[in-house]
CSV table of C-alpha atoms in Angstrom, one decimal:
chain,number,residue,atom,x,y,z
A,1,MET,CA,-177.0,67.1,3.7
A,2,THR,CA,-176.9,64.7,0.7
A,3,ASP,CA,-177.7,60.9,1.3
A,4,SER,CA,-174.9,59.9,-1.1
A,5,ALA,CA,-172.0,57.9,-0.3
A,6,LEU,CA,-169.3,59.5,1.3
A,7,SER,CA,-165.8,59.7,-0.3
A,8,ALA,CA,-162.3,60.2,1.9
A,9,SER,CA,-162.7,64.0,0.8
A,10,SER,CA,-166.3,64.6,1.4
A,11,PRO,CA,-167.1,67.6,3.6
A,12,HIS,CA,-168.6,64.8,6.0
A,13,THR,CA,-165.1,63.1,6.7
A,14,SER,CA,-161.9,64.2,7.3
A,15,SER,CA,-159.1,65.0,4.8
A,16,LEU,CA,-156.6,64.2,7.2
A,17,PRO,CA,-155.5,60.1,8.2
A,18,TYR,CA,-156.9,59.5,11.9
A,19,ALA,CA,-153.3,59.1,13.2
A,20,GLU,CA,-152.4,62.8,11.8
A,21,LEU,CA,-155.5,64.0,13.4
A,22,LEU,CA,-154.4,62.9,16.7
A,23,SER,CA,-150.9,63.9,16.2
A,24,ARG,CA,-152.4,67.5,15.5
A,25,ILE,CA,-154.5,67.4,18.2
A,26,GLU,CA,-151.5,66.8,20.5
A,27,GLU,CA,-149.5,69.7,18.8
A,28,ARG,CA,-152.2,72.1,18.9
A,29,SER,CA,-152.9,71.6,22.6
A,30,ALA,CA,-149.2,72.0,23.2
A,31,ALA,CA,-149.3,75.3,21.3
A,32,PHE,CA,-152.2,76.2,23.5
A,33,ARG,CA,-150.2,75.8,26.8
A,34,GLU,CA,-147.3,77.5,25.3
A,35,ALA,CA,-149.3,80.5,24.5
A,36,VAL,CA,-151.0,80.5,28.2
A,37,ALA,CA,-147.8,80.1,29.8
A,38,ALA,CA,-146.1,83.1,27.5
A,39,ALA,CA,-149.0,85.3,28.4
A,40,PRO,CA,-148.1,88.3,31.0
A,41,ASP,CA,-151.3,87.6,32.9
A,42,GLN,CA,-153.5,84.5,32.9
A,43,ALA,CA,-156.2,86.8,34.2
A,44,ALA,CA,-156.1,88.4,30.7
A,45,ARG,CA,-159.6,88.7,28.9
A,46,VAL,CA,-159.8,86.2,26.0
A,47,PRO,CA,-161.1,88.5,22.7
A,48,GLY,CA,-162.9,85.6,21.1
A,49,CYS,CA,-164.5,84.3,24.4
A,50,PRO,CA,-164.7,88.0,26.0
A,51,ASP,CA,-166.5,86.5,29.0
A,52,TRP,CA,-163.6,84.2,30.0
A,53,SER,CA,-160.3,84.7,31.3
A,54,LEU,CA,-157.1,82.7,29.9
A,55,ARG,CA,-157.5,80.7,32.8
A,56,ASP,CA,-161.4,80.0,32.2
A,57,LEU,CA,-160.1,78.9,28.6
A,58,VAL,CA,-157.7,76.3,30.0
A,59,ALA,CA,-160.7,75.0,32.4
A,60,HIS,CA,-162.9,75.0,29.1
A,61,LEU,CA,-160.5,73.2,27.3
A,62,GLY,CA,-159.5,70.8,29.4
A,63,ASP,CA,-163.1,69.9,30.4
A,64,VAL,CA,-163.6,69.4,26.7
A,65,HIS,CA,-160.7,67.0,26.3
A,66,ARG,CA,-161.9,65.1,29.4
A,67,SER,CA,-165.3,65.1,28.5
A,68,TRP,CA,-164.8,63.6,25.3
A,69,ALA,CA,-162.4,61.1,26.7
A,70,ALA,CA,-165.1,59.8,28.5
A,71,VAL,CA,-167.8,59.4,25.2
A,72,VAL,CA,-165.0,57.6,23.3
A,73,ALA,CA,-164.2,55.3,26.2
A,74,ALA,CA,-168.1,54.7,26.8
A,75,GLY,CA,-168.4,53.2,23.5
A,76,PRO,CA,-171.3,53.1,20.9
A,77,SER,CA,-174.3,54.8,22.9
A,78,GLY,CA,-177.4,57.1,21.9
A,79,THR,CA,-176.9,59.1,25.1
A,80,PRO,CA,-174.0,61.4,26.5
A,81,PRO,CA,-171.9,59.9,29.4
A,82,THR,CA,-173.1,60.3,33.0
A,83,GLU,CA,-171.7,62.0,35.7
A,84,GLU,CA,-170.0,59.0,37.1
A,85,GLN,CA,-168.5,58.3,33.6
A,86,LEU,CA,-167.2,61.7,33.3
A,87,GLY,CA,-165.8,62.2,36.4
A,88,ASP,CA,-164.5,65.3,38.2
A,89,LEU,CA,-164.1,67.8,35.3
A,90,ARG,CA,-162.9,70.4,37.7
A,91,PRO,CA,-159.2,71.8,37.5
A,92,HIS,CA,-156.8,70.8,40.3
A,93,GLY,CA,-153.3,71.4,41.2
A,94,ASP,CA,-151.0,73.2,38.5
A,95,LEU,CA,-153.4,74.4,35.7
A,96,LEU,CA,-151.1,73.8,32.9
A,97,THR,CA,-150.0,70.3,34.2
A,98,TRP,CA,-154.0,69.6,34.5
A,99,SER,CA,-154.2,70.6,31.3
A,100,ALA,CA,-151.4,68.3,29.8
A,101,ASP,CA,-153.2,65.7,31.9
A,102,SER,CA,-156.4,66.3,30.0
A,103,THR,CA,-154.9,66.2,26.6
A,104,ALA,CA,-153.5,62.8,27.4
A,105,LEU,CA,-156.7,61.5,28.5
A,106,LEU,CA,-158.2,62.2,25.3
A,107,LEU,CA,-155.4,60.9,23.0
A,108,SER,CA,-155.5,58.0,24.9
A,109,ALA,CA,-158.9,57.4,24.7
A,110,LEU,CA,-158.6,58.2,20.8
A,111,ARG,CA,-155.9,55.8,20.4
A,112,SER,CA,-157.5,52.9,22.1
A,113,ALA,CA,-160.4,53.2,19.7
A,114,ASP,CA,-161.4,52.3,16.3
A,115,PRO,CA,-162.2,55.6,14.1
A,116,ASP,CA,-165.2,53.9,12.6
A,117,ARG,CA,-166.6,53.0,16.0
A,118,GLY,CA,-169.9,54.6,16.8
A,119,CYS,CA,-170.1,56.8,19.9
A,120,TRP,CA,-172.7,59.5,21.2
A,121,THR,CA,-172.4,63.1,19.8
A,122,TRP,CA,-174.3,66.1,20.0
A,123,TRP,CA,-174.4,66.5,15.9
A,124,GLY,CA,-176.7,63.9,15.2
A,125,SER,CA,-178.9,65.9,13.1
A,126,SER,CA,-176.5,67.2,11.0
A,127,GLY,CA,-175.5,64.2,8.8
A,128,ALA,CA,-172.0,64.2,9.9
A,129,PRO,CA,-170.8,60.8,11.0
A,130,GLN,CA,-171.4,59.8,14.6
A,131,THR,CA,-167.9,58.1,14.9
A,132,VAL,CA,-164.8,58.3,17.0
A,133,GLY,CA,-163.0,59.6,13.9
A,134,ALA,CA,-165.5,62.4,13.5
A,135,VAL,CA,-165.0,63.2,17.4
A,136,ALA,CA,-161.3,63.2,16.9
A,137,ARG,CA,-161.7,65.6,13.7
A,138,HIS,CA,-163.9,68.0,15.7
A,139,GLN,CA,-161.5,67.9,18.7
A,140,LEU,CA,-158.5,69.2,16.5
A,141,GLN,CA,-160.8,72.2,15.3
A,142,GLU,CA,-161.6,72.7,19.1
A,143,ALA,CA,-157.9,72.8,20.0
A,144,ALA,CA,-156.9,74.9,16.7
A,145,VAL,CA,-159.4,77.7,17.5
A,146,HIS,CA,-158.8,78.0,21.2
A,147,THR,CA,-155.0,77.9,20.5
A,148,TYR,CA,-155.5,80.9,18.5
A,149,ASP,CA,-157.7,82.5,20.9
A,150,ALA,CA,-154.9,81.8,23.7
A,151,GLN,CA,-152.4,83.3,21.3
A,152,GLU,CA,-154.5,86.3,20.7
A,153,ALA,CA,-155.2,87.1,24.3
A,154,ALA,CA,-151.3,86.7,25.1
A,155,GLY,CA,-150.8,89.0,22.3
A,156,ARG,CA,-149.0,86.6,19.8
A,157,PRO,CA,-151.7,85.5,17.3
A,158,ARG,CA,-150.7,83.0,14.8
A,159,PRO,CA,-152.0,81.6,11.5
A,160,VAL,CA,-154.1,78.2,12.0
A,161,PRO,CA,-152.0,75.3,10.0
A,162,THR,CA,-153.1,75.4,6.7
A,163,ALA,CA,-153.9,71.7,6.9
A,164,VAL,CA,-155.8,72.0,9.8
A,165,ALA,CA,-157.8,74.9,8.2
A,166,LEU,CA,-158.2,73.3,5.0
A,167,ASP,CA,-159.7,70.4,7.0
A,168,GLY,CA,-161.6,72.6,9.5
A,169,ILE,CA,-163.7,74.6,6.9
A,170,PRO,CA,-165.9,71.5,5.8
A,171,GLU,CA,-166.2,70.0,9.1
A,172,PHE,CA,-167.7,73.7,10.2
A,173,LEU,CA,-169.9,73.7,7.1
A,174,THR,CA,-171.1,70.0,8.1
A,175,VAL,CA,-171.5,70.2,12.0
A,176,SER,CA,-172.1,73.7,12.9
A,177,LEU,CA,-174.1,74.7,10.1
A,178,GLY,CA,-175.9,71.4,10.0
A,179,THR,CA,-177.1,71.9,13.6
A,180,ALA,CA,-177.9,75.7,13.2
A,181,GLY,CA,-181.7,75.1,12.7
A,182,ARG,CA,-183.6,76.8,9.9
A,183,TRP,CA,-182.1,79.2,7.9
A,184,PRO,CA,-183.9,82.5,8.4
A,185,GLN,CA,-183.0,84.2,5.0
A,186,PRO,CA,-184.7,83.7,1.5
A,187,PRO,CA,-183.0,80.5,0.0
A,188,ALA,CA,-179.7,81.4,-1.3
A,189,ALA,CA,-175.9,79.8,-2.0
A,190,VAL,CA,-172.6,81.2,-0.5
A,191,THR,CA,-169.2,79.8,-1.6
A,192,LEU,CA,-165.9,79.6,0.4
A,193,ALA,CA,-163.1,79.7,-1.8
A,194,CYS,CA,-159.5,79.2,-0.3
A,195,ASP,CA,-156.6,81.0,-2.1
A,196,GLU,CA,-155.0,77.6,-1.9
A,197,GLY,CA,-157.4,76.0,-4.3
A,198,PRO,CA,-160.1,74.2,-2.4
A,199,ALA,CA,-163.6,75.7,-2.7
A,200,TRP,CA,-167.2,74.8,-1.1
A,201,THR,CA,-170.6,76.0,-2.3
A,202,VAL,CA,-173.7,76.1,0.8
A,203,SER,CA,-177.0,76.0,-0.5
A,204,LEU,CA,-178.9,77.4,2.2
A,205,PRO,CA,-182.9,76.3,2.1
A,206,LEU,CA,-185.8,77.3,4.0
A,207,SER,CA,-187.6,73.8,3.7
A,208,SER,CA,-187.2,71.0,6.0
A,209,PRO,CA,-184.5,69.4,6.9
A,210,PRO,CA,-183.0,72.7,7.7
A,211,ALA,CA,-179.5,71.1,6.9
A,212,PRO,CA,-177.8,73.2,4.4
A,213,ALA,CA,-176.2,71.0,1.5
A,214,VAL,CA,-172.7,71.5,0.9
A,215,ASP,CA,-171.2,71.0,-2.7
A,216,GLY,CA,-167.4,70.6,-3.4
A,217,ASP,CA,-164.6,68.1,-2.1
A,218,GLY,CA,-162.3,70.5,-1.0
A,219,GLY,CA,-160.1,69.4,-3.9
A,220,GLY,CA,-160.5,72.6,-6.2
A,221,ASP,CA,-162.1,70.4,-9.1
A,222,GLY,CA,-165.0,72.5,-9.5
A,223,GLY,CA,-167.6,71.3,-7.3
A,224,GLY,CA,-167.5,74.4,-5.1
A,225,ASP,CA,-166.7,76.8,-8.0
A,226,GLY,CA,-169.5,79.4,-6.7
A,227,ALA,CA,-171.4,78.9,-10.1
A,228,GLY,CA,-174.8,80.2,-9.1
A,229,ALA,CA,-173.7,81.4,-5.4
A,230,ALA,CA,-175.0,84.9,-4.4
A,231,ALA,CA,-171.8,85.6,-2.5
A,232,THR,CA,-168.4,84.3,-2.7
A,233,LEU,CA,-166.1,84.9,0.5
A,234,ARG,CA,-162.2,84.5,-0.7
A,235,GLY,CA,-159.1,84.2,1.2
A,236,PRO,CA,-156.3,82.0,2.9
A,237,ALA,CA,-157.8,78.9,4.6
A,238,ASP,CA,-156.9,80.0,8.0
A,239,ARG,CA,-158.6,83.4,7.8
A,240,LEU,CA,-161.8,81.5,5.9
A,241,LEU,CA,-162.1,79.4,9.2
A,242,LEU,CA,-161.5,82.1,11.9
A,243,VAL,CA,-164.4,84.3,10.1
A,244,LEU,CA,-166.3,81.1,10.2
A,245,HIS,CA,-165.7,81.1,14.0
A,246,ARG,CA,-166.1,84.6,14.4
A,247,ARG,CA,-162.7,85.3,15.6
A,248,ILE,CA,-161.6,87.8,13.0
A,249,PRO,CA,-164.0,90.3,11.0
A,250,LEU,CA,-165.6,89.4,7.9
A,251,THR,CA,-163.6,92.1,6.4
A,252,ALA,CA,-160.6,90.2,6.6
A,253,LEU,CA,-162.1,88.1,3.4
A,254,GLY,CA,-162.5,89.1,-0.2
A,255,ILE,CA,-166.2,89.4,-0.7
A,256,ALA,CA,-168.0,89.2,-4.1
A,257,GLY,CA,-171.5,89.5,-4.6
A,258,ASP,CA,-174.1,89.9,-1.9
A,259,ARG,CA,-172.5,91.5,1.3
A,260,ASP,CA,-175.6,91.5,3.2
A,261,LEU,CA,-176.0,87.7,2.8
A,262,ALA,CA,-172.2,87.1,3.7
A,263,THR,CA,-172.8,89.1,6.8
A,264,HIS,CA,-176.0,87.0,7.6
A,265,PHE,CA,-174.3,83.6,6.7
A,266,ILE,CA,-171.6,84.5,9.0
A,267,ALA,CA,-173.7,85.5,11.8
A,268,TRP,CA,-176.3,82.8,11.7
A,269,PRO,CA,-175.1,79.4,13.5
A,270,GLY,CA,-174.9,79.6,17.3
A,271,LEU,CA,-171.1,79.0,18.4
A,272,ASP,CA,-171.9,78.1,21.9
């Protein structure tokens, strides 16, 4: 990533105010539980996470919420929380009540902290901030994508809210691609263009550091207009986000240019 100063609309930082990030985490988490509760069978497999049932997905998201609550509560640190700080992450009692309690713990920790305060994160090599605000941004995307997973498993998939998807695309480009390691193909550039206007162009180098450079502030002002890109992926923001997370196929988007490059680009980062 570049070393230039970051603006509020930079791919490194959220386009949503901190309070809105928290309210949307709350809303998406509630929608997640609504989808699970409406599913005919909580043992149903989750298409986006085929090794998991819906129950497994609830346990996972609750674990994530409780773990990051502990990260935020621990304050500035160069290491993840200890087992003692994490506490018991296993579901107990009614699963959806436990899930709601898990979300409440995360939101309580986030509301009690300054968004600019530092904390441990696993994405230190990406160039994304290691702050409470960056954790909130990432947790919104975690809740949003897993809400889609739950809705799909329940047979009722819904689009990711546009504002959430528009913030999620640059967050993915910064964090997930920035920690993906060495780009294994020849150097190239790929543009992601939203029907709503914003666009980002990702330059994929072979040289060190391996993190790709992301050009474009999401404002639709030409920074990510795709000039010089070998492949352009275009579609509604929610489809672009779900393709990046490999929840829906690449064919859900319009592709201009090198289709093989587009395929390699989507398959490249690990999503575990």
